[in-house]
XYZ file of C-alpha atoms in Angstrom:
706
model
C 9.894 280.346 120.385
C 8.695 281.652 117.006
C 7.850 285.047 118.563
C 11.487 286.007 117.988
C 10.681 286.441 114.277
C 8.540 289.461 115.125
C 11.561 291.063 116.742
C 13.674 290.354 113.641
C 11.403 292.633 111.607
C 12.917 295.573 113.486
C 16.474 294.663 112.429
C 18.122 295.808 109.206
C 21.185 293.548 109.360
C 20.745 290.320 107.360
C 23.919 288.770 108.852
C 22.594 289.212 112.384
C 19.147 287.987 111.368
C 20.625 284.820 109.860
C 22.678 284.244 113.016
C 19.619 284.461 115.260
C 17.496 282.276 112.979
C 20.309 279.724 112.918
C 20.466 279.672 116.743
C 16.707 279.144 116.937
C 16.894 276.285 114.409
C 19.704 274.603 116.332
C 17.796 274.935 119.627
C 14.805 273.232 118.003
C 17.023 270.422 116.685
C 18.629 270.048 120.100
C 15.252 269.858 121.820
C 14.191 267.173 119.322
C 17.393 265.177 119.877
C 18.557 265.761 116.287
C 21.901 267.413 117.056
C 24.901 266.222 119.017
C 24.737 267.854 122.502
C 28.451 268.752 122.497
C 28.230 270.325 119.053
C 25.186 272.299 120.164
C 26.984 273.442 123.294
C 29.850 274.764 121.207
C 27.444 276.656 118.952
C 25.440 278.306 121.744
C 28.580 279.281 123.667
C 29.829 281.216 120.648
C 26.531 283.072 120.870
C 26.907 284.039 124.518
C 24.607 281.358 125.965
C 26.257 279.533 128.878
C 24.808 276.725 131.005
C 24.248 277.656 134.639
C 24.778 275.595 137.785
C 21.001 275.461 138.129
C 19.616 272.884 135.623
C 17.421 274.352 132.903
C 18.813 277.865 133.311
C 21.229 279.748 131.101
C 23.550 282.643 131.775
C 23.545 285.079 128.843
C 26.749 287.064 128.474
C 26.300 290.386 126.699
C 29.340 291.685 124.859
C 30.067 295.336 125.673
C 33.117 296.237 123.522
C 35.667 298.124 125.675
C 32.858 298.570 128.231
C 31.165 301.428 126.351
C 27.386 301.733 126.702
C 24.866 304.433 125.917
C 22.074 305.164 128.388
C 19.630 303.660 125.893
C 21.634 300.431 125.789
C 21.780 300.276 129.576
C 18.005 300.622 129.734
C 17.559 297.954 127.055
C 19.733 295.476 128.994
C 17.803 296.239 132.201
C 14.498 295.581 130.414
C 15.848 292.343 128.957
C 16.942 291.147 132.401
C 13.481 291.874 133.802
C 11.628 290.158 130.956
C 13.869 287.158 130.347
C 16.141 286.712 133.377
C 16.440 287.184 137.091
C 16.215 290.983 137.078
C 19.916 291.552 137.754
C 22.824 292.987 135.744
C 26.171 291.443 136.673
C 29.242 293.359 135.494
C 32.275 291.174 134.806
C 36.044 291.594 134.792
C 35.918 291.622 130.959
C 33.563 294.612 130.876
C 30.660 292.371 129.854
C 27.247 292.283 131.489
C 25.706 288.934 132.375
C 22.061 288.045 132.855
C 21.193 284.867 134.727
C 18.230 282.468 134.910
C 17.287 282.654 131.229
C 15.338 279.926 129.422
C 17.242 278.459 126.454
C 14.183 278.652 124.198
C 13.891 282.410 124.745
C 17.479 283.293 123.867
C 16.833 284.010 120.139
C 14.085 286.492 121.028
C 16.261 288.044 123.743
C 19.148 288.412 121.277
C 16.919 289.969 118.614
C 15.694 292.576 121.077
C 19.235 293.432 122.146
C 20.347 293.865 118.539
C 17.689 296.545 118.065
C 19.998 298.750 120.118
C 23.195 297.412 118.521
C 24.068 295.025 121.370
C 25.454 291.581 120.573
C 25.933 288.224 122.244
C 28.111 286.898 119.450
C 31.429 285.417 120.637
C 30.988 286.478 124.249
C 31.813 282.866 125.213
C 33.395 279.864 123.507
C 36.644 279.308 121.618
C 36.612 282.760 120.059
C 38.077 286.241 120.397
C 36.337 287.368 123.567
C 35.219 290.876 124.412
C 37.925 293.420 123.533
C 38.583 295.367 126.717
C 40.094 298.804 127.246
C 40.846 301.270 129.974
C 37.506 302.726 131.156
C 39.086 306.212 131.148
C 40.229 305.991 127.518
C 39.562 309.358 125.913
C 39.589 311.283 129.179
C 42.796 310.034 130.812
C 45.211 312.944 131.474
C 48.131 310.526 130.989
C 47.108 309.086 127.614
C 48.973 309.930 124.384
C 45.703 309.450 122.453
C 42.259 307.865 122.837
C 42.443 304.094 122.243
C 38.644 303.671 122.049
C 38.457 303.767 118.213
C 41.260 301.200 117.994
C 39.516 298.828 120.409
C 36.291 299.331 118.446
C 38.007 298.554 115.131
C 39.532 295.343 116.486
C 36.148 294.276 117.891
C 34.391 294.894 114.569
C 37.080 293.309 112.388
C 37.168 290.002 114.254
C 33.449 289.650 114.984
C 32.290 286.606 112.932
C 35.739 286.460 111.320
C 36.310 282.852 110.140
C 39.893 282.884 111.454
C 38.737 282.889 115.060
C 35.445 281.004 115.270
C 36.637 277.557 116.373
C 40.067 277.925 117.909
C 41.511 275.592 120.511
C 40.570 278.017 123.275
C 39.488 281.590 123.909
C 41.664 284.576 122.986
C 41.678 287.899 124.862
C 42.747 291.367 123.701
C 43.088 294.595 125.686
C 43.966 298.257 125.170
C 45.557 300.355 127.889
C 45.284 304.148 127.839
C 48.844 304.842 129.023
C 52.109 303.358 130.282
C 50.386 302.759 133.618
C 48.817 299.735 131.862
C 45.275 300.549 132.911
C 44.065 297.788 130.556
C 46.264 295.169 132.315
C 47.936 294.099 129.070
C 50.270 291.734 130.895
C 47.498 289.158 131.422
C 46.194 289.181 127.838
C 46.916 287.159 124.719
C 47.530 290.540 123.075
C 47.817 293.795 125.007
C 48.203 297.147 123.261
C 49.743 300.158 125.038
C 49.594 303.460 123.088
C 52.800 305.219 122.047
C 53.659 308.266 119.959
C 56.920 308.988 118.166
C 57.990 311.866 115.946
C 59.679 311.438 112.567
C 60.470 314.382 110.299
C 58.358 316.657 112.451
C 55.337 314.387 112.045
C 53.639 312.629 114.938
C 53.162 308.899 114.379
C 50.813 306.805 116.475
C 51.541 303.222 117.418
C 51.495 300.686 120.205
C 53.793 298.731 122.416
C 52.559 295.155 121.951
C 52.554 292.491 124.669
C 51.600 288.881 123.843
C 51.070 285.558 125.570
C 49.708 286.653 128.932
C 46.950 284.794 130.718
C 45.492 283.814 134.068
C 43.657 280.559 134.798
C 45.109 277.834 136.974
C 48.582 278.403 135.465
C 48.988 282.182 135.068
C 51.754 283.655 132.920
C 52.795 287.271 132.254
C 52.887 288.566 128.676
C 56.148 289.218 126.839
C 56.985 292.121 124.564
C 56.510 291.543 120.827
C 57.077 295.153 119.717
C 58.300 298.354 121.336
C 56.419 300.248 118.649
C 53.994 298.887 116.054
C 52.404 301.521 113.838
C 48.661 301.929 114.188
C 47.804 300.591 110.734
C 49.591 297.318 111.551
C 47.760 296.259 114.722
C 44.878 294.493 112.940
C 47.092 292.659 110.397
C 49.402 291.572 113.227
C 46.456 290.367 115.316
C 45.034 288.387 112.399
C 48.404 286.785 111.642
C 48.883 285.833 115.304
C 45.382 284.364 115.457
C 46.181 282.266 112.375
C 49.301 280.969 114.106
C 47.345 280.132 117.256
C 44.575 278.483 115.249
C 47.035 276.338 113.280
C 49.564 275.370 115.964
C 47.654 275.738 119.224
C 46.710 272.702 121.336
C 43.210 271.291 120.750
C 43.102 268.036 122.668
C 44.320 268.884 126.162
C 42.021 271.724 127.149
C 44.225 272.786 130.055
C 47.116 273.464 127.638
C 45.097 275.056 124.842
C 45.700 278.754 125.536
C 48.135 280.802 123.437
C 50.467 281.290 126.430
C 51.334 277.575 126.287
C 52.107 277.686 122.574
C 54.390 280.671 123.200
C 56.151 278.841 126.046
C 56.488 275.743 123.858
C 58.062 277.233 120.743
C 59.366 280.593 122.004
C 58.858 284.206 120.968
C 61.280 284.098 118.038
C 59.481 281.155 116.419
C 56.058 282.689 117.033
C 57.142 285.883 115.278
C 58.639 283.875 112.405
C 55.327 282.065 111.955
C 53.487 285.394 112.104
C 55.672 286.651 109.256
C 54.879 283.494 107.266
C 51.163 284.176 107.574
C 51.468 287.786 106.410
C 51.211 286.979 102.698
C 47.788 285.377 103.128
C 46.222 288.346 104.934
C 43.416 290.196 103.197
C 44.987 293.478 104.235
C 48.601 294.340 104.980
C 47.687 297.781 106.315
C 44.447 298.650 108.095
C 43.782 302.318 108.660
C 41.761 302.909 111.832
C 38.848 305.301 111.494
C 39.342 307.430 114.602
C 35.941 309.078 114.063
C 34.096 305.746 114.326
C 33.516 306.221 118.064
C 31.165 309.143 118.560
C 32.175 312.027 120.786
C 30.429 312.754 124.090
C 26.764 313.731 124.089
C 26.375 316.019 127.102
C 23.204 316.930 129.026
C 21.490 319.955 127.488
C 21.121 321.533 130.919
C 23.104 321.116 134.134
C 21.093 318.987 136.536
C 20.585 319.745 140.211
C 19.015 317.662 142.949
C 16.396 319.198 145.188
C 17.540 316.932 148.020
C 19.814 318.290 150.722
C 23.340 316.989 151.210
C 22.836 315.064 154.445
C 26.395 313.820 154.999
C 29.035 316.390 153.925
C 31.891 314.280 155.335
C 30.861 311.260 153.287
C 30.597 313.467 150.207
C 34.136 314.761 150.701
C 35.489 311.217 151.124
C 33.620 310.088 147.992
C 34.942 313.065 146.098
C 38.494 312.256 147.201
C 38.351 308.577 146.219
C 35.830 308.386 143.347
C 36.091 311.703 141.476
C 38.993 312.707 139.210
C 39.737 315.518 136.751
C 39.601 314.621 133.061
C 42.116 315.808 130.511
C 39.261 317.998 129.232
C 39.392 321.124 131.365
C 36.375 321.723 133.577
C 35.170 318.133 133.538
C 35.469 315.221 135.954
C 34.925 311.500 135.685
C 33.120 309.720 138.486
C 33.708 306.103 139.486
C 30.737 304.125 140.769
C 31.477 301.254 143.128
C 29.099 298.285 142.769
C 29.447 295.421 145.299
C 30.047 292.163 143.392
C 29.170 294.001 140.183
C 25.439 293.388 140.776
C 22.761 295.978 140.135
C 19.048 295.235 139.853
C 17.120 296.077 136.691
C 15.000 298.568 138.604
C 18.062 300.269 140.038
C 19.716 300.270 136.600
C 16.852 302.354 135.209
C 17.184 304.879 138.027
C 20.944 304.882 137.481
C 20.319 305.631 133.799
C 18.115 308.604 134.810
C 21.003 309.984 136.884
C 23.528 309.547 134.083
C 21.266 311.399 131.649
C 20.970 314.251 134.107
C 24.608 314.754 135.089
C 27.023 313.012 132.690
C 27.765 312.244 129.067
C 25.746 309.591 127.271
C 28.751 307.266 127.541
C 29.028 305.008 130.569
C 31.926 302.554 130.775
C 31.845 299.192 132.554
C 35.140 298.684 134.388
C 37.298 295.599 134.895
C 36.681 295.840 138.636
C 32.936 295.427 138.103
C 31.934 299.062 138.479
C 31.053 301.959 136.190
C 32.675 305.217 135.114
C 30.577 308.317 134.379
C 32.242 310.914 132.161
C 32.059 314.671 131.564
C 30.558 315.672 134.903
C 30.733 319.368 135.811
C 32.099 320.312 139.229
C 28.884 322.193 140.009
C 26.953 318.932 139.590
C 29.016 316.765 141.939
C 26.995 317.357 145.121
C 23.712 316.676 143.351
C 25.139 313.629 141.610
C 26.427 312.254 144.911
C 23.056 312.808 146.604
C 21.136 310.945 143.915
C 23.654 308.114 143.676
C 23.579 307.807 147.460
C 19.818 307.251 147.339
C 20.579 304.146 145.235
C 23.448 303.045 147.504
C 25.814 303.749 144.604
C 27.867 306.501 146.256
C 30.122 304.318 148.359
C 33.663 305.726 148.540
C 36.804 303.735 147.818
C 36.387 302.758 144.171
C 39.212 300.383 143.143
C 40.632 300.610 146.643
C 41.390 297.862 149.150
C 37.727 298.069 150.154
C 36.522 297.491 146.573
C 36.825 293.714 146.276
C 36.406 291.902 142.949
C 34.541 288.579 143.047
C 33.280 286.271 140.308
C 29.811 284.688 140.538
C 31.284 281.483 142.010
C 28.921 278.874 143.408
C 25.961 281.248 143.039
C 25.572 280.246 139.378
C 28.814 278.824 137.903
C 29.362 275.101 137.303
C 33.033 275.400 138.203
C 32.554 277.161 141.538
C 33.975 275.227 144.502
C 33.227 277.561 147.405
C 31.315 280.810 147.729
C 33.144 283.890 146.427
C 30.510 286.644 146.417
C 29.616 286.225 150.082
C 33.289 286.071 151.105
C 33.823 289.371 149.292
C 31.011 291.052 151.224
C 32.330 289.692 154.529
C 35.835 290.980 153.808
C 34.552 294.392 152.741
C 32.724 294.533 156.057
C 35.965 293.814 157.954
C 37.696 296.671 156.135
C 34.880 299.164 156.645
C 34.532 298.396 160.365
C 38.127 297.733 161.406
C 40.395 299.339 158.790
C 38.421 302.309 157.401
C 41.642 304.099 156.418
C 42.147 301.475 153.676
C 39.224 302.974 151.754
C 41.844 305.461 150.546
C 44.451 302.795 149.737
C 44.836 302.151 145.995
C 47.817 299.823 146.310
C 46.454 296.729 148.057
C 43.890 295.045 145.784
C 41.797 292.094 146.965
C 40.309 289.730 144.368
C 38.344 286.504 144.789
C 37.424 283.619 142.459
C 35.219 280.622 143.201
C 37.757 278.239 141.623
C 41.373 278.339 140.327
C 40.342 279.734 136.900
C 40.764 283.360 137.973
C 37.567 284.924 136.606
C 37.851 287.158 139.682
C 41.507 287.952 138.807
C 42.845 286.504 142.076
C 46.126 285.669 140.302
C 47.013 289.364 139.990
C 45.804 290.441 143.430
C 47.896 291.911 146.208
C 45.803 289.587 148.367
C 43.930 286.962 146.378
C 41.641 284.077 147.270
C 40.224 281.269 145.185
C 37.662 278.668 146.189
C 38.890 275.260 147.271
C 38.303 272.571 149.897
C 40.151 271.019 152.842
C 39.766 267.614 154.472
C 39.981 267.325 158.223
C 42.317 264.349 158.670
C 40.811 263.500 162.028
C 37.108 263.564 161.093
C 37.533 262.918 157.321
C 34.963 265.675 156.771
C 35.460 268.294 154.056
C 35.531 272.029 154.769
C 35.025 274.908 152.339
C 38.417 276.580 151.909
C 40.241 279.379 150.159
C 43.699 279.306 148.617
C 45.558 282.481 149.624
C 47.762 284.174 147.000
C 49.932 287.232 147.602
C 52.086 289.756 145.780
C 50.327 290.281 142.448
C 49.217 293.424 140.639
C 50.659 296.525 139.007
C 53.295 298.851 140.403
C 53.433 302.617 139.932
C 55.360 302.195 136.661
C 52.792 299.842 135.125
C 54.870 296.686 135.578
C 52.737 293.623 136.288
C 53.241 290.793 138.772
C 51.604 287.369 139.121
C 50.588 286.476 142.679
C 52.113 283.440 144.398
C 50.188 280.691 146.172
C 51.015 280.797 149.885
C 48.623 278.662 151.931
C 45.126 277.166 152.012
C 42.808 277.938 154.953
C 39.151 277.239 155.837
C 36.865 279.803 154.188
C 35.563 281.027 157.519
C 39.137 282.049 158.387
C 39.397 284.453 155.436
C 38.561 287.543 157.566
C 41.336 286.552 159.979
C 43.746 286.229 157.040
C 43.045 289.865 156.232
C 43.523 290.982 159.808
C 46.882 289.209 160.111
C 48.133 290.558 156.782
C 46.989 294.134 157.371
C 48.486 294.259 160.860
C 51.756 292.767 159.664
C 52.021 295.262 156.786
C 51.235 298.186 159.079
C 53.927 297.120 161.555
C 56.731 296.037 159.216
C 56.445 297.751 155.828
C 58.784 300.607 155.046
C 57.427 304.099 154.448
C 55.703 304.208 151.040
C 56.541 300.578 150.242
C 54.151 298.965 147.761
C 52.594 295.680 148.880
C 54.078 293.705 145.970
C 57.523 295.054 146.906
C 56.940 294.220 150.558
C 55.922 290.664 149.641
C 59.094 290.171 147.596
C 61.269 291.598 150.363
C 59.826 289.321 153.034
C 59.503 286.239 150.832
C 56.803 283.608 150.417
C 57.869 281.502 153.408
C 57.585 284.493 155.742
C 53.895 284.771 154.902
C 53.371 281.016 155.046
C 54.685 280.977 158.615
C 52.621 284.055 159.447
C 49.360 282.418 158.335
C 50.122 278.788 159.167
C 48.094 278.763 162.390
C 44.927 279.629 160.446
C 45.283 276.503 158.290
C 45.055 274.194 161.292
C 41.972 271.975 160.933
C 42.236 270.369 164.376
C 40.456 273.212 166.152
C 37.701 273.948 163.660
C 34.131 274.427 164.825
C 30.900 273.086 163.327
C 30.296 276.382 161.545
C 33.569 275.970 159.637
C 32.005 273.046 157.743
C 29.293 275.349 156.380
C 30.152 277.707 153.525
C 29.386 281.422 153.630
C 25.703 282.079 152.953
C 24.715 278.407 153.322
C 22.941 276.378 155.993
C 23.960 272.837 155.136
C 27.164 270.799 155.440
C 29.624 271.720 152.682
C 30.377 269.328 149.846
C 32.228 269.880 146.586
C 29.735 270.063 143.693
C 31.332 270.994 140.396
C 30.630 270.043 136.821
C 32.559 270.400 133.578
C 32.900 274.090 132.807
C 31.740 275.452 129.501
C 33.539 278.744 129.202
C 36.380 277.446 127.009
C 34.124 275.357 124.800
C 34.411 271.675 124.021
C 36.276 269.441 121.638
C 34.248 267.172 119.363
C 35.795 263.983 118.016
C 32.935 262.274 116.198
C 33.332 261.448 112.505
C 29.799 262.467 111.554
C 30.035 265.750 113.474
C 33.388 266.628 111.954
C 32.117 265.851 108.470
C 29.035 267.946 109.112
C 31.321 270.838 110.063
C 33.485 270.302 106.974
C 30.469 270.359 104.652
C 29.131 273.429 106.430
C 32.484 275.209 105.967
C 32.443 274.264 102.266
C 29.096 276.038 101.891
C 30.357 279.075 103.796
C 33.431 279.212 101.552
C 31.249 279.409 98.451
C 28.936 282.018 99.977
C 31.896 284.204 101.014
C 33.367 283.857 97.513
C 30.108 284.992 95.920
C 30.120 288.059 98.182
C 33.697 288.902 97.179
C 35.132 288.079 100.619
C 37.998 286.074 99.186
C 40.184 285.891 102.313
C 37.220 284.575 104.312
C 36.334 282.032 101.623
C 39.928 280.756 101.559
C 39.987 280.300 105.333
C 36.677 278.446 105.276
C 38.113 276.153 102.587
C 41.182 275.605 104.761
C 38.843 274.484 107.568
C 37.290 271.963 105.142
C 40.704 270.311 104.736
C 41.351 270.291 108.495
C 37.952 268.942 109.546
C 37.870 266.336 106.786
C 41.367 265.079 107.647
C 40.582 265.021 111.366
C 37.395 263.044 110.727
C 39.335 260.240 109.037
C 42.086 260.267 111.668
C 39.593 260.096 114.525
C 37.705 257.330 112.752
C 40.992 255.411 112.632
C 41.653 256.033 116.335
C 44.546 258.457 115.821
C 44.952 261.105 118.531
C 45.452 264.604 117.133
C 46.232 267.726 119.152
C 46.817 270.614 116.727
C 45.930 271.542 113.180
C 49.612 271.233 112.267
C 49.578 267.805 113.924
C 46.481 266.817 111.943
C 48.279 267.562 108.678
C 51.391 265.668 109.727
C 49.452 262.629 110.992
C 47.323 262.587 107.864
C 50.450 262.358 105.708
C 51.692 259.466 107.849
C 48.428 257.515 108.014
C 47.020 258.048 104.510
C 50.162 258.317 102.395
C 49.260 257.369 98.832
C 45.480 257.220 99.410
C 45.036 260.891 98.501
C 47.875 261.324 96.006
C 45.436 261.835 93.127
C 43.932 264.826 94.943
C 46.732 266.423 96.985
C 49.916 265.084 95.465
C 52.687 263.673 97.610
C 52.167 265.897 100.696
C 48.857 266.836 102.250
C 50.642 269.341 104.496
C 52.236 271.203 101.585
C 48.981 271.101 99.650
C 46.985 272.709 102.485
C 49.642 275.228 103.496
C 49.487 276.847 100.103
C 47.126 279.088 102.050
C 50.226 280.874 103.410
C 51.907 281.247 100.015
C 49.188 282.989 98.027
C 47.609 286.384 98.453
C 43.798 286.228 98.626
C 42.324 286.733 95.139
C 39.197 285.644 93.312
C 41.071 283.099 91.190
C 43.076 281.598 94.055
C 39.981 281.364 96.276
C 38.118 279.607 93.477
C 40.934 277.095 93.039
C 41.326 276.417 96.770
C 37.567 275.875 97.205
C 37.526 273.475 94.261
C 40.452 271.533 95.755
C 38.678 271.369 99.130
C 35.537 269.964 97.483
C 37.544 267.252 95.749
C 39.332 266.404 98.980
C 36.054 266.107 100.881
C 34.658 263.778 98.252
C 37.761 261.591 98.571
C 37.425 261.549 102.389
C 33.898 260.116 102.051
C 35.114 257.543 99.543
C 37.985 256.376 101.766
C 35.789 256.210 104.858
C 33.229 254.089 103.027
C 35.991 251.726 101.913
C 37.314 251.489 105.474
C 33.789 250.722 106.746
C 33.268 247.992 104.142
C 36.649 246.444 105.060
C 35.670 246.311 108.718
């Protein structure tokens, strides 16, 4: 594993180097049995290393902020997948790229090589701010008021390694749409930004409509509006304040309730915004000017490329051009959408794809939320040649983001949480559409999305027609069948309003193609002219569709093949393990004290570097972890940081009076009452050190008493 140090010599970022060295050291400790497995899991997840369904293998999630990659970065990722993984690049619904079948011991070296081309794994998984997503047509969208790419980039950079969001109760997701059409699907995000422009005194002012509290998972919820217009310099301070609120008051014990959407539902929008205002004083910056030049402009090919291959299928080219090619706001240029089944492209194909991009498009490829790619700044004269070369790679399939372009998560192929196969179902359903309903290749209203479990990594909860993996028991035989839960009526309408799909019925997985046939035929026969599918679903009602599909749920007439999942040969059985994507919760005294002491060191290091806001937040974490350690040691259940403070006052009243006074809660929450300064940071760190010393003293006394 030490070979990774050679790769570090090519880096010039000491923070990144330290991060990679730290991961390698923790892997060595884990292998030697010197570190708690749950603590180690939490650490590696925050560095993009996720346990696979196959024992001994890791999935490495590569963070691609707002989906933007250079050709050089694409090549680097392809090389990494060949050398360290299974030779495949899997695009996700968060505009990440995942590599599977990686050895844990090789992840530091892999990470070091990625960082040589400014690619990170940091906070791609775990209880962190996940990849910041954005509309893949940001900067070229004819409907956009301005390019949101620099804003997404600024948010990504500001919160990467930020102490406020390293160990939250759960993950936190942020998106940027390019226009009111909500192309970044803000309504399913913890924070969604939609660009707006207003004019005051003849001056144009940029800002954002802000949506908060959206989320999918097993209990999806749409976001609510926090601001009609928040000026551009306020989006980062607002995000930091909201993250502080989530970190302090969000659930930490019951994992299923630990997302921000549940906190919002619990205390309401008005109280959330009041708490945000309370946090404002402690922010390191009250106004953060976005550098709109931080994202480089397009680098175009020096010469217009042409293919020497003849256009064999003119009709297919015209269909592709109709469905996958669109004019940019920049006159004379087009963007081209590349449909990728299941988001999977081999390393070898990725290199050839990179050759094509270099020849015909800007050095700026965007991964999309529907697991494809967008090429930008293509000249009209190049379209036939581009199509011909993409077609050679089977990457010129028409119908990008249409009914025939089905999203599917990895499911039981690699994920611990997968219940039934999602990728193979997607391919089967695409086949039904291509063979029996080819006209739907031009339909951009009905979206089909599939997940292997209820957690909605495949976005089934916002699908017009959604499926998630499940199981059914045949009451007569007592045998279990692979099944899919059918959901209907989700998605976006023409005005950008979002809808959550409703669960309708559960059917055997092998009946999924028949579900499509019934639904398509019904819609064709009964929908009104121009009626959107979500509108049609609402008009007919959930029970109408339940009755329509009920016969397919009947398990009395199933055949032997129905007991075998798609792509498998053996009898189906449910095989799931505890998922890792949201991290874990550690409740061991020694582990919590280790974390508290570690945070105390980080607080001092940040103070020495002049990062006073960071040092203060690290010191705050010392108080929280130290208090939680004593409470856990005493058998007290604690759910939130606010709850920790309250319970600590109740359980240890008087024991800590010499250090914190009469109220531990008031003592700690001074963090909200003081602006970050050198003197205040120094004082808060000193107080945290004294508190930690007292925690050790009290715990020793408790142990002696026992």
